[in-house]
């Protein structure tokens, strides 16, 4: 009798996770697009309005969120993703054997989550290929797909100096905060150490048989153009040699505080702010000047100005009246003799 699922299937195992399933097969009576039949204002089922998909590694922060409570997955999309992997229509890269921290007791070569979003068009062949290509690129990265945080800088003048500031200044202040130090049960982040010039590790520990054991890590990598944080393995000799598929306790607090760390690094001069490429406004096209035909005008005719009516009397020439004219007087008429 095979001891593991991998031995039973005589090959590698691919795990496809999902959220709350919805939808029905084409043979089901509930496969009609309308709920309650056609109406003036019909209600359409989610299986016809939520056809867009997204595929993420389960161990990534987006995979944890999208495959958790509140997420939904279309049954048709889930079946299509599983059938493509089972029929080997998707070629798996050869460098995925240790991408997600698999060991001999866990034969799963690939562990992914499928989530559905609003969209009335079913994914095309190119869209499926694009989703799986993006998935394999994340899994092939050094973090194995468990990327928690990324920040872009314009430049980092001294990578080692920024890493030292994170390990010696920023991380200890966060680990002493009440949100982290107040954890009493289970694993919690305990200390930060700079393992390389550009790598800082925040170590999670928990008590196992009254002995502190490293159960996980957050690996912060500083580069010349940015900063990334990923979830790492614990102590392999104590049974924590695999990257956790669920968030570590207090991990969300550190991820939120990393955004503040990126802003503080810019303020302290440890990094420069990334410039957002602005779209160049189109230059106005030069207006071509059309040749203007020369117009020859006729010679102007000089004309003497006409005398105004106010200057047309003899008094304008200085003439005076010969005798005064009686104004307002009338000569008395002689009485008539009868």
XYZ file of C-alpha atoms in Angstrom:
338
model
C 0.000 0.000 0.000
C 1.502 3.377 -0.973
C 2.370 5.473 2.044
C 1.915 8.871 0.362
C -0.381 10.354 -2.250
C 2.621 10.984 -4.493
C 3.511 7.303 -4.502
C -0.102 6.345 -5.173
C -0.305 8.627 -8.174
C 3.200 7.644 -9.301
C 4.202 11.211 -9.840
C 4.131 14.719 -8.494
C 0.963 16.119 -6.963
C -0.547 19.483 -7.870
C -2.856 21.054 -5.276
C -5.472 23.531 -6.553
C -7.264 25.453 -3.810
C -10.387 27.572 -4.100
C -12.684 29.883 -2.203
C -16.432 29.491 -1.837
C -17.583 27.568 -4.907
C -20.534 28.787 -6.927
C -22.097 27.896 -10.255
C -23.411 24.656 -11.708
C -22.653 22.366 -14.607
C -24.418 22.717 -17.943
C -26.579 19.646 -17.228
C -27.933 21.095 -14.000
C -31.356 22.795 -13.985
C -29.698 25.704 -12.155
C -27.429 26.430 -15.110
C -29.914 28.928 -16.526
C -28.451 32.453 -16.619
C -31.577 33.899 -14.980
C -32.672 33.418 -11.402
C -36.438 32.839 -11.397
C -36.747 32.937 -15.169
C -36.654 35.836 -17.636
C -38.156 39.047 -16.345
C -38.280 42.715 -17.274
C -35.361 43.293 -14.905
C -33.683 39.860 -14.752
C -31.262 38.717 -12.048
C -28.254 36.958 -13.572
C -26.367 34.229 -11.731
C -22.810 34.820 -10.540
C -21.459 32.048 -12.748
C -22.182 34.290 -15.758
C -21.032 37.600 -14.242
C -17.890 36.382 -12.425
C -15.805 34.652 -15.062
C -12.496 36.505 -14.714
C -9.844 34.528 -12.834
C -6.631 35.048 -10.898
C -4.075 32.361 -9.993
C -1.631 32.884 -7.109
C 0.768 30.755 -5.067
C -1.007 29.655 -1.911
C 1.945 30.657 0.276
C 1.924 34.240 -1.012
C 0.131 36.938 0.939
C -2.311 37.393 -1.944
C -2.881 33.625 -2.076
C -3.638 33.538 1.636
C -6.146 36.348 1.310
C -7.764 35.235 -1.940
C -8.192 31.611 -0.871
C -9.509 32.502 2.586
C -12.924 33.486 3.808
C -14.921 35.848 1.618
C -13.336 34.766 -1.678
C -15.300 32.969 -4.382
C -14.363 30.591 -7.163
C -16.418 29.666 -10.197
C -16.827 25.899 -10.491
C -16.312 26.059 -14.234
C -13.037 27.989 -13.856
C -11.880 25.654 -11.101
C -12.573 22.597 -13.242
C -10.886 24.122 -16.275
C -7.740 24.968 -14.298
C -7.574 21.469 -12.814
C -8.176 19.792 -16.173
C -5.446 21.833 -17.862
C -2.938 20.743 -15.245
C -4.119 17.120 -15.258
C -4.010 16.839 -19.051
C -0.551 18.487 -19.063
C -1.713 21.334 -21.263
C 0.375 23.558 -18.984
C 4.062 22.711 -19.011
C 5.583 22.969 -15.524
C 9.092 24.440 -15.263
C 11.799 22.103 -14.038
C 12.977 24.474 -11.290
C 9.816 24.169 -9.181
C 10.987 21.164 -7.164
C 12.087 23.264 -4.199
C 10.289 26.494 -5.020
C 7.767 26.209 -2.211
C 9.882 24.362 0.327
C 8.678 20.829 -0.384
C 10.231 17.924 1.444
C 9.971 14.166 1.122
C 6.870 14.042 3.329
C 5.037 16.548 1.149
C 5.008 15.442 -2.495
C 3.064 18.494 -3.714
C 5.026 20.062 -6.551
C 2.617 22.949 -7.006
C 0.152 24.515 -4.572
C -1.979 27.273 -6.081
C -5.259 29.082 -5.450
C -7.856 30.026 -8.068
C -10.140 33.007 -7.461
C -12.945 34.452 -9.593
C -13.732 38.119 -10.161
C -16.320 40.174 -12.006
C -16.285 39.715 -15.764
C -18.754 38.415 -18.313
C -16.186 36.957 -20.726
C -14.677 33.541 -20.078
C -10.846 33.401 -20.052
C -9.291 32.798 -23.429
C -6.352 30.508 -24.129
C -3.947 33.441 -24.049
C -5.320 34.615 -20.694
C -4.803 31.156 -19.175
C -1.239 31.087 -20.432
C -0.614 34.586 -19.072
C -1.896 33.617 -15.615
C 0.273 30.488 -15.413
C 3.325 32.313 -16.776
C 2.987 34.951 -14.057
C 2.527 32.197 -11.482
C 5.681 30.336 -12.530
C 7.721 33.541 -12.524
C 6.748 34.179 -8.913
C 7.443 30.585 -7.894
C 10.832 30.611 -9.611
C 11.938 33.704 -7.699
C 14.292 33.296 -4.698
C 11.359 33.762 -2.325
C 9.458 30.876 -3.905
C 6.360 33.019 -4.400
C 6.033 33.983 -0.719
C 6.626 37.676 -1.389
C 5.034 39.823 1.305
C 6.096 43.383 0.478
C 7.820 45.333 -2.273
C 8.916 48.973 -2.415
C 10.580 50.775 -5.294
C 13.247 53.471 -4.901
C 14.856 55.742 -7.405
C 18.254 54.607 -6.118
C 19.962 53.415 -2.929
C 23.353 55.149 -2.521
C 24.625 52.605 0.032
C 22.829 49.245 0.198
C 24.753 48.051 3.259
C 23.985 51.202 5.212
C 20.243 50.870 4.568
C 20.320 47.204 5.626
C 22.178 48.103 8.832
C 19.580 50.770 9.644
C 16.755 48.250 9.208
C 18.491 45.644 11.407
C 19.734 47.939 14.173
C 17.207 50.810 14.291
C 13.903 50.072 12.628
C 13.332 46.379 13.440
C 14.170 46.560 17.206
C 11.759 49.474 17.670
C 8.947 47.539 15.980
C 9.656 44.317 17.887
C 9.450 46.200 21.206
C 6.033 47.631 20.341
C 2.992 46.417 22.244
C 1.411 44.751 19.197
C 4.402 42.409 18.848
C 5.801 42.135 22.370
C 2.307 41.556 23.791
C 2.045 38.142 22.110
C 2.019 35.556 24.907
C 1.055 32.319 23.150
C 2.612 30.685 20.109
C 5.337 32.002 17.830
C 6.288 35.663 17.638
C 9.094 37.693 16.016
C 11.942 37.930 18.512
C 14.986 39.561 16.936
C 16.495 40.798 13.649
C 19.932 39.927 12.303
C 21.847 41.094 9.237
C 23.048 37.924 7.503
C 24.556 39.620 4.433
C 25.384 43.138 3.300
C 21.931 43.507 1.765
C 19.862 40.877 3.648
C 18.116 41.238 7.013
C 16.215 38.379 8.663
C 13.518 38.787 11.316
C 13.330 35.516 13.250
C 10.157 33.946 14.707
C 10.571 31.647 17.695
C 8.279 29.539 19.825
C 8.710 27.198 22.779
C 8.830 23.500 22.008
C 9.430 21.334 25.106
C 10.511 24.496 26.918
C 13.193 25.172 24.311
C 13.158 28.157 21.887
C 12.853 26.953 18.314
C 13.011 29.031 15.126
C 9.657 28.464 13.419
C 9.917 30.995 10.575
C 11.625 34.049 9.169
C 10.956 37.223 7.232
C 13.766 37.837 4.763
C 14.184 41.504 3.807
C 16.388 42.060 0.758
C 17.701 45.529 -0.105
C 18.614 46.215 -3.716
C 19.815 49.276 -5.570
C 16.319 50.049 -6.842
C 14.026 48.692 -4.156
C 13.253 46.579 -1.124
C 11.452 43.235 -0.902
C 10.279 41.079 2.008
C 9.467 37.386 1.770
C 8.496 34.597 4.143
C 11.290 32.132 4.884
C 11.799 28.709 6.447
C 12.434 27.905 10.081
C 14.783 25.393 11.679
C 14.827 22.292 9.494
C 16.146 20.068 12.303
C 13.128 20.903 14.469
C 10.487 20.250 11.846
C 10.145 23.796 10.465
C 12.040 23.331 7.220
C 9.117 24.331 5.051
C 7.774 27.785 4.234
C 4.511 28.281 6.076
C 1.438 28.518 3.886
C -0.367 30.660 6.443
C 0.758 34.070 7.732
C 3.048 34.004 10.746
C 1.772 35.682 13.946
C 2.374 39.426 13.729
C 3.450 39.213 10.093
C 0.721 41.583 8.935
C 1.911 44.221 11.437
C 5.476 44.068 10.124
C 4.256 44.246 6.523
C 2.287 47.424 7.280
C 5.257 48.946 9.137
C 7.557 48.214 6.196
C 5.670 50.866 4.251
C 6.646 53.381 6.946
C 10.230 52.108 6.805
C 10.412 52.829 3.085
C 9.165 56.391 3.673
C 11.623 56.937 6.547
C 14.492 55.694 4.392
C 13.715 58.391 1.833
C 13.441 61.080 4.540
C 16.777 60.068 6.114
C 18.582 60.132 2.780
C 19.185 56.373 2.731
C 17.264 56.092 -0.545
C 15.783 58.372 -3.155
C 12.155 58.463 -4.128
C 11.201 56.675 -7.309
C 10.237 58.998 -10.109
C 6.920 58.382 -11.751
C 7.238 58.443 -15.500
C 4.922 61.153 -16.760
C 3.410 60.992 -20.175
C 4.835 63.592 -22.493
C 2.288 65.945 -23.889
C 2.154 65.902 -27.665
C 3.909 68.879 -29.153
C 1.704 71.125 -31.288
C 2.266 70.619 -34.960
C 3.823 73.632 -36.695
C 1.337 75.466 -38.865
C 2.576 75.750 -42.410
C 2.272 79.308 -43.669
C 0.637 79.522 -47.042
C 2.085 81.984 -49.580
C 0.028 85.170 -49.779
C -0.553 86.637 -53.236
C 0.576 90.218 -53.514
C -2.259 92.645 -54.307
C -1.336 95.815 -56.258
C -3.499 98.659 -55.101
C -4.462 101.572 -57.287
C -2.786 104.950 -56.550
C -4.692 106.985 -54.009
C -6.573 110.002 -55.329
C -6.108 113.098 -53.214
C -9.363 114.861 -52.591
C -9.864 118.126 -50.762
C -12.044 117.806 -47.703
C -15.513 119.109 -48.191
C -16.412 122.210 -46.225
C -18.611 121.431 -43.305
C -22.024 122.988 -43.058
C -21.009 125.027 -39.995
C -18.382 126.878 -41.991
C -20.580 127.713 -45.000
C -21.927 131.179 -43.935
C -20.648 134.731 -44.499
C -20.034 135.185 -40.807
C -17.417 132.469 -40.917
C -15.464 134.785 -43.217
C -15.721 137.672 -40.733
C -18.633 139.592 -42.332
C -20.919 141.610 -40.065
C -24.470 142.698 -40.413
C -25.020 146.078 -42.054
C -27.635 147.149 -39.516
C -28.953 145.811 -36.297
C -32.047 143.789 -36.517
C -34.740 144.471 -33.992
C -35.438 141.443 -31.984
C -38.632 140.918 -30.020
C -40.225 144.159 -31.167
C -43.108 144.706 -33.480
C -44.006 148.002 -35.089
C -47.316 149.316 -33.919
C -49.864 149.319 -36.653
C -51.430 152.761 -37.284
C -55.055 153.036 -36.178
C -57.454 152.644 -38.988
C -59.619 155.714 -39.842
C -63.192 155.025 -40.287
